[in-house]
JSON list of C-alpha atoms in Angstrom, two decimals:
[
{"chain": "P", "resi": 1, "resn": "MET", "atom": "CA", "xyz": [18.62, 16.12, 10.56]},
{"chain": "P", "resi": 2, "resn": "ASP", "atom": "CA", "xyz": [20.43, 18.74, 8.60]},
{"chain": "P", "resi": 3, "resn": "LYS", "atom": "CA", "xyz": [20.21, 18.86, 4.22]},
{"chain": "P", "resi": 4, "resn": "PHE", "atom": "CA", "xyz": [23.27, 16.62, 4.02]},
{"chain": "P", "resi": 5, "resn": "ASP", "atom": "CA", "xyz": [20.76, 13.81, 5.48]},
{"chain": "P", "resi": 6, "resn": "ARG", "atom": "CA", "xyz": [17.51, 14.80, 3.78]},
{"chain": "P", "resi": 7, "resn": "LYS", "atom": "CA", "xyz": [19.46, 14.77, 0.49]},
{"chain": "P", "resi": 8, "resn": "ILE", "atom": "CA", "xyz": [20.93, 10.73, 1.33]},
{"chain": "P", "resi": 9, "resn": "LEU", "atom": "CA", "xyz": [17.27, 9.54, 2.67]},
{"chain": "P", "resi": 10, "resn": "SER", "atom": "CA", "xyz": [15.27, 11.32, -1.03]},
{"chain": "P", "resi": 11, "resn": "LEU", "atom": "CA", "xyz": [18.88, 9.21, -3.30]},
{"chain": "P", "resi": 12, "resn": "LEU", "atom": "CA", "xyz": [18.06, 6.52, -1.06]},
{"chain": "P", "resi": 13, "resn": "THR", "atom": "CA", "xyz": [14.68, 6.46, -1.43]},
{"chain": "P", "resi": 14, "resn": "GLU", "atom": "CA", "xyz": [15.54, 6.43, -4.66]},
{"chain": "P", "resi": 15, "resn": "ASN", "atom": "CA", "xyz": [17.44, 3.93, -4.86]},
{"chain": "P", "resi": 16, "resn": "ALA", "atom": "CA", "xyz": [17.84, 1.99, -1.82]},
{"chain": "P", "resi": 17, "resn": "ARG", "atom": "CA", "xyz": [21.34, 0.01, -3.11]},
{"chain": "P", "resi": 18, "resn": "MET", "atom": "CA", "xyz": [22.59, 3.13, -4.83]},
{"chain": "P", "resi": 19, "resn": "ALA", "atom": "CA", "xyz": [26.32, 3.10, -3.80]},
{"chain": "P", "resi": 20, "resn": "VAL", "atom": "CA", "xyz": [28.04, 5.01, -1.36]},
{"chain": "P", "resi": 21, "resn": "ALA", "atom": "CA", "xyz": [30.17, 6.50, -3.49]},
{"chain": "P", "resi": 22, "resn": "SER", "atom": "CA", "xyz": [27.30, 8.23, -5.60]},
{"chain": "P", "resi": 23, "resn": "ILE", "atom": "CA", "xyz": [25.58, 9.41, -2.45]},
{"chain": "P", "resi": 24, "resn": "ALA", "atom": "CA", "xyz": [28.89, 10.86, -1.89]},
{"chain": "P", "resi": 25, "resn": "ARG", "atom": "CA", "xyz": [29.50, 12.71, -5.22]},
{"chain": "P", "resi": 26, "resn": "GLU", "atom": "CA", "xyz": [26.03, 13.21, -5.42]},
{"chain": "P", "resi": 27, "resn": "VAL", "atom": "CA", "xyz": [25.72, 15.22, -1.60]},
{"chain": "P", "resi": 28, "resn": "ASN", "atom": "CA", "xyz": [29.09, 16.66, -1.67]},
{"chain": "P", "resi": 29, "resn": "LEU", "atom": "CA", "xyz": [30.64, 14.54, 1.61]},
{"chain": "P", "resi": 30, "resn": "SER", "atom": "CA", "xyz": [33.08, 12.35, 1.44]},
{"chain": "P", "resi": 31, "resn": "ARG", "atom": "CA", "xyz": [32.24, 8.25, 1.23]},
{"chain": "P", "resi": 32, "resn": "SER", "atom": "CA", "xyz": [32.69, 7.52, 5.12]},
{"chain": "P", "resi": 33, "resn": "ALA", "atom": "CA", "xyz": [30.60, 10.78, 5.97]},
{"chain": "P", "resi": 34, "resn": "VAL", "atom": "CA", "xyz": [28.22, 9.49, 4.28]},
{"chain": "P", "resi": 35, "resn": "SER", "atom": "CA", "xyz": [28.67, 6.24, 5.91]},
{"chain": "P", "resi": 36, "resn": "GLU", "atom": "CA", "xyz": [28.73, 7.03, 9.38]},
{"chain": "P", "resi": 37, "resn": "ARG", "atom": "CA", "xyz": [25.44, 9.31, 8.36]},
{"chain": "P", "resi": 38, "resn": "ILE", "atom": "CA", "xyz": [23.17, 6.38, 6.92]},
{"chain": "P", "resi": 39, "resn": "LYS", "atom": "CA", "xyz": [24.93, 4.15, 10.06]},
{"chain": "P", "resi": 40, "resn": "GLY", "atom": "CA", "xyz": [23.51, 6.90, 12.09]},
{"chain": "P", "resi": 41, "resn": "LEU", "atom": "CA", "xyz": [20.29, 7.31, 10.50]},
{"chain": "P", "resi": 42, "resn": "GLU", "atom": "CA", "xyz": [19.60, 3.66, 10.72]},
{"chain": "P", "resi": 43, "resn": "GLU", "atom": "CA", "xyz": [20.42, 3.84, 14.27]},
{"chain": "P", "resi": 44, "resn": "ARG", "atom": "CA", "xyz": [17.89, 6.72, 15.09]},
{"chain": "P", "resi": 45, "resn": "GLY", "atom": "CA", "xyz": [15.44, 5.10, 13.29]},
{"chain": "P", "resi": 46, "resn": "ILE", "atom": "CA", "xyz": [14.54, 7.34, 10.84]},
{"chain": "P", "resi": 47, "resn": "ILE", "atom": "CA", "xyz": [15.66, 4.58, 8.18]},
{"chain": "P", "resi": 48, "resn": "LYS", "atom": "CA", "xyz": [14.10, 1.43, 9.20]},
{"chain": "P", "resi": 49, "resn": "GLY", "atom": "CA", "xyz": [15.01, -0.73, 6.15]},
{"chain": "P", "resi": 50, "resn": "TYR", "atom": "CA", "xyz": [15.41, -1.59, 2.84]},
{"chain": "P", "resi": 51, "resn": "HIS", "atom": "CA", "xyz": [13.11, -2.51, 0.90]},
{"chain": "P", "resi": 52, "resn": "ALA", "atom": "CA", "xyz": [12.05, -3.70, -2.81]},
{"chain": "P", "resi": 53, "resn": "ARG", "atom": "CA", "xyz": [9.52, -1.46, -5.25]},
{"chain": "P", "resi": 54, "resn": "LEU", "atom": "CA", "xyz": [7.41, -4.13, -6.44]},
{"chain": "P", "resi": 55, "resn": "GLY", "atom": "CA", "xyz": [5.51, -4.11, -9.87]},
{"chain": "P", "resi": 56, "resn": "ARG", "atom": "CA", "xyz": [2.43, -4.72, -10.58]},
{"chain": "P", "resi": 57, "resn": "PRO", "atom": "CA", "xyz": [2.06, -8.34, -12.48]},
{"chain": "P", "resi": 58, "resn": "GLN", "atom": "CA", "xyz": [0.40, -7.56, -16.14]},
{"chain": "P", "resi": 59, "resn": "GLY", "atom": "CA", "xyz": [-3.26, -8.73, -16.23]},
{"chain": "P", "resi": 60, "resn": "VAL", "atom": "CA", "xyz": [-4.19, -8.19, -13.24]},
{"chain": "P", "resi": 61, "resn": "VAL", "atom": "CA", "xyz": [-7.57, -6.47, -12.83]},
{"chain": "P", "resi": 62, "resn": "ARG", "atom": "CA", "xyz": [-7.83, -3.84, -9.84]},
{"chain": "P", "resi": 63, "resn": "ALA", "atom": "CA", "xyz": [-10.90, -2.10, -7.56]},
{"chain": "P", "resi": 64, "resn": "TYR", "atom": "CA", "xyz": [-12.12, -1.04, -4.89]},
{"chain": "P", "resi": 65, "resn": "PHE", "atom": "CA", "xyz": [-15.70, -2.77, -3.21]},
{"chain": "P", "resi": 66, "resn": "ALA", "atom": "CA", "xyz": [-17.52, 0.07, -1.38]},
{"chain": "P", "resi": 67, "resn": "LEU", "atom": "CA", "xyz": [-19.34, -1.85, 1.51]},
{"chain": "P", "resi": 68, "resn": "CYS", "atom": "CA", "xyz": [-22.87, -0.77, 3.56]},
{"chain": "P", "resi": 69, "resn": "TYR", "atom": "CA", "xyz": [-23.83, -2.30, 6.29]},
{"chain": "P", "resi": 70, "resn": "HIS", "atom": "CA", "xyz": [-26.51, -3.41, 8.86]},
{"chain": "P", "resi": 71, "resn": "VAL", "atom": "CA", "xyz": [-24.34, -4.77, 11.46]},
{"chain": "P", "resi": 72, "resn": "ARG", "atom": "CA", "xyz": [-21.37, -2.11, 12.52]},
{"chain": "P", "resi": 73, "resn": "GLN", "atom": "CA", "xyz": [-19.42, -4.73, 13.26]},
{"chain": "P", "resi": 74, "resn": "CYS", "atom": "CA", "xyz": [-17.02, -4.12, 10.72]},
{"chain": "P", "resi": 75, "resn": "GLU", "atom": "CA", "xyz": [-14.05, -7.03, 12.49]},
{"chain": "P", "resi": 76, "resn": "GLN", "atom": "CA", "xyz": [-16.90, -9.48, 12.13]},
{"chain": "P", "resi": 77, "resn": "TYR", "atom": "CA", "xyz": [-16.39, -9.12, 7.90]},
{"chain": "P", "resi": 78, "resn": "ALA", "atom": "CA", "xyz": [-12.93, -8.56, 8.23]},
{"chain": "P", "resi": 79, "resn": "GLU", "atom": "CA", "xyz": [-12.93, -12.53, 9.15]},
{"chain": "P", "resi": 80, "resn": "SER", "atom": "CA", "xyz": [-14.84, -13.58, 6.43]},
{"chain": "P", "resi": 81, "resn": "LEU", "atom": "CA", "xyz": [-13.11, -11.05, 3.71]},
{"chain": "P", "resi": 82, "resn": "ARG", "atom": "CA", "xyz": [-9.34, -12.53, 5.25]},
{"chain": "P", "resi": 83, "resn": "ALA", "atom": "CA", "xyz": [-10.77, -15.95, 3.62]},
{"chain": "P", "resi": 84, "resn": "VAL", "atom": "CA", "xyz": [-10.04, -14.37, -0.10]},
{"chain": "P", "resi": 85, "resn": "PRO", "atom": "CA", "xyz": [-6.59, -14.23, -1.20]},
{"chain": "P", "resi": 86, "resn": "GLU", "atom": "CA", "xyz": [-7.09, -11.49, -3.77]},
{"chain": "P", "resi": 87, "resn": "ILE", "atom": "CA", "xyz": [-8.36, -8.80, -0.91]},
{"chain": "P", "resi": 88, "resn": "LYS", "atom": "CA", "xyz": [-5.10, -7.18, 0.31]},
{"chain": "P", "resi": 89, "resn": "LEU", "atom": "CA", "xyz": [-6.12, -3.98, 1.91]},
{"chain": "P", "resi": 90, "resn": "CYS", "atom": "CA", "xyz": [-9.64, -3.55, 4.21]},
{"chain": "P", "resi": 91, "resn": "TYR", "atom": "CA", "xyz": [-10.40, 0.24, 5.35]},
{"chain": "P", "resi": 92, "resn": "THR", "atom": "CA", "xyz": [-13.31, 1.42, 8.10]},
{"chain": "P", "resi": 93, "resn": "ILE", "atom": "CA", "xyz": [-14.43, 4.55, 6.99]},
{"chain": "P", "resi": 94, "resn": "SER", "atom": "CA", "xyz": [-16.67, 7.25, 7.67]},
{"chain": "P", "resi": 95, "resn": "GLY", "atom": "CA", "xyz": [-19.69, 8.30, 5.52]},
{"chain": "P", "resi": 96, "resn": "GLU", "atom": "CA", "xyz": [-22.03, 6.82, 4.00]},
{"chain": "P", "resi": 97, "resn": "THR", "atom": "CA", "xyz": [-20.00, 3.66, 2.94]},
{"chain": "P", "resi": 98, "resn": "ASP", "atom": "CA", "xyz": [-18.90, 1.35, 6.23]},
{"chain": "P", "resi": 99, "resn": "MET", "atom": "CA", "xyz": [-16.16, -0.26, 4.62]},
{"chain": "P", "resi": 100, "resn": "LEU", "atom": "CA", "xyz": [-13.63, -0.27, 2.14]},
{"chain": "P", "resi": 101, "resn": "VAL", "atom": "CA", "xyz": [-11.92, -3.53, 0.88]},
{"chain": "P", "resi": 102, "resn": "TYR", "atom": "CA", "xyz": [-8.87, -3.22, -2.38]},
{"chain": "P", "resi": 103, "resn": "VAL", "atom": "CA", "xyz": [-8.76, -5.88, -4.51]},
{"chain": "P", "resi": 104, "resn": "GLU", "atom": "CA", "xyz": [-5.72, -7.32, -7.25]},
{"chain": "P", "resi": 105, "resn": "ALA", "atom": "CA", "xyz": [-8.31, -10.84, -9.02]},
{"chain": "P", "resi": 106, "resn": "GLU", "atom": "CA", "xyz": [-6.47, -12.90, -11.77]},
{"chain": "P", "resi": 107, "resn": "SER", "atom": "CA", "xyz": [-9.48, -11.89, -14.00]},
{"chain": "P", "resi": 108, "resn": "MET", "atom": "CA", "xyz": [-12.95, -10.25, -14.06]},
{"chain": "P", "resi": 109, "resn": "GLU", "atom": "CA", "xyz": [-14.55, -13.64, -13.98]},
{"chain": "P", "resi": 110, "resn": "ARG", "atom": "CA", "xyz": [-12.56, -13.73, -10.59]},
{"chain": "P", "resi": 111, "resn": "LEU", "atom": "CA", "xyz": [-13.12, -10.13, -9.53]},
{"chain": "P", "resi": 112, "resn": "ASP", "atom": "CA", "xyz": [-16.90, -11.28, -10.33]},
{"chain": "P", "resi": 113, "resn": "ALA", "atom": "CA", "xyz": [-17.08, -14.26, -7.61]},
{"chain": "P", "resi": 114, "resn": "ILE", "atom": "CA", "xyz": [-15.27, -12.06, -5.28]},
{"chain": "P", "resi": 115, "resn": "ARG", "atom": "CA", "xyz": [-18.04, -9.67, -5.37]},
{"chain": "P", "resi": 116, "resn": "HIS", "atom": "CA", "xyz": [-20.46, -12.72, -5.29]},
{"chain": "P", "resi": 117, "resn": "ILE", "atom": "CA", "xyz": [-19.14, -13.93, -2.39]},
{"chain": "P", "resi": 118, "resn": "ILE", "atom": "CA", "xyz": [-18.98, -10.66, -0.59]},
{"chain": "P", "resi": 119, "resn": "GLU", "atom": "CA", "xyz": [-22.71, -9.75, -1.48]},
{"chain": "P", "resi": 120, "resn": "HIS", "atom": "CA", "xyz": [-23.86, -13.27, 0.05]},
{"chain": "P", "resi": 121, "resn": "THR", "atom": "CA", "xyz": [-22.29, -12.20, 3.65]},
{"chain": "P", "resi": 122, "resn": "PRO", "atom": "CA", "xyz": [-24.46, -12.32, 5.95]},
{"chain": "P", "resi": 123, "resn": "HIS", "atom": "CA", "xyz": [-26.06, -7.93, 6.95]},
{"chain": "P", "resi": 124, "resn": "ILE", "atom": "CA", "xyz": [-23.99, -6.89, 3.84]},
{"chain": "P", "resi": 125, "resn": "LYS", "atom": "CA", "xyz": [-26.74, -4.36, 2.48]},
{"chain": "P", "resi": 126, "resn": "THR", "atom": "CA", "xyz": [-24.94, -2.81, -0.38]},
{"chain": "P", "resi": 127, "resn": "VAL", "atom": "CA", "xyz": [-21.90, -3.61, -2.65]},
{"chain": "P", "resi": 128, "resn": "ARG", "atom": "CA", "xyz": [-20.74, -0.97, -5.44]},
{"chain": "P", "resi": 129, "resn": "THR", "atom": "CA", "xyz": [-17.54, -1.49, -7.24]},
{"chain": "P", "resi": 130, "resn": "HIS", "atom": "CA", "xyz": [-15.45, 1.25, -8.40]},
{"chain": "P", "resi": 131, "resn": "MET", "atom": "CA", "xyz": [-12.71, -0.29, -10.75]},
{"chain": "P", "resi": 132, "resn": "ILE", "atom": "CA", "xyz": [-9.17, 1.18, -11.18]},
{"chain": "P", "resi": 133, "resn": "LEU", "atom": "CA", "xyz": [-8.55, 2.59, -14.88]},
{"chain": "P", "resi": 134, "resn": "GLY", "atom": "CA", "xyz": [-4.55, 3.73, -14.20]},
{"chain": "P", "resi": 135, "resn": "GLU", "atom": "CA", "xyz": [-2.65, 5.40, -11.13]},
{"chain": "P", "resi": 136, "resn": "VAL", "atom": "CA", "xyz": [-1.98, 9.14, -11.04]},
{"chain": "P", "resi": 137, "resn": "ILE", "atom": "CA", "xyz": [-0.13, 9.30, -8.21]},
{"chain": "P", "resi": 138, "resn": "ASN", "atom": "CA", "xyz": [2.19, 7.10, -6.07]},
{"chain": "P", "resi": 139, "resn": "THR", "atom": "CA", "xyz": [3.64, 8.26, -3.27]},
{"chain": "P", "resi": 140, "resn": "LEU", "atom": "CA", "xyz": [3.78, 5.03, -1.34]},
{"chain": "P", "resi": 141, "resn": "SER", "atom": "CA", "xyz": [5.82, 2.77, -3.35]}
]
């Protein structure tokens, strides 16, 4: 992968719908050369697809729940957490906390209800809530 491929990838990462002609102007190559490079990047699996970047709905309450539990069987907790549609991510982690759960709820009341569900799951020792106030860095979207 050379500097042209890296620049093409950078442009497509910013805007996956960018026209080949615009990319060609930016990287100073012909449209056919850019098309061939994009095709090659796709065939090599470097470009695996094109996706829409979605914004967060207004009014969504976001938080992380840090869970500590008595029995070390995270799979059993994961099964019960899958039943709650507002739970978007769930990580097992090292340290004092056993599991980190990311939640997007429609209101504080619903967030509190989800917390109540988790607190009353057997063998849960503690649940700490970490409210998300804002986003500073996001290299994933």
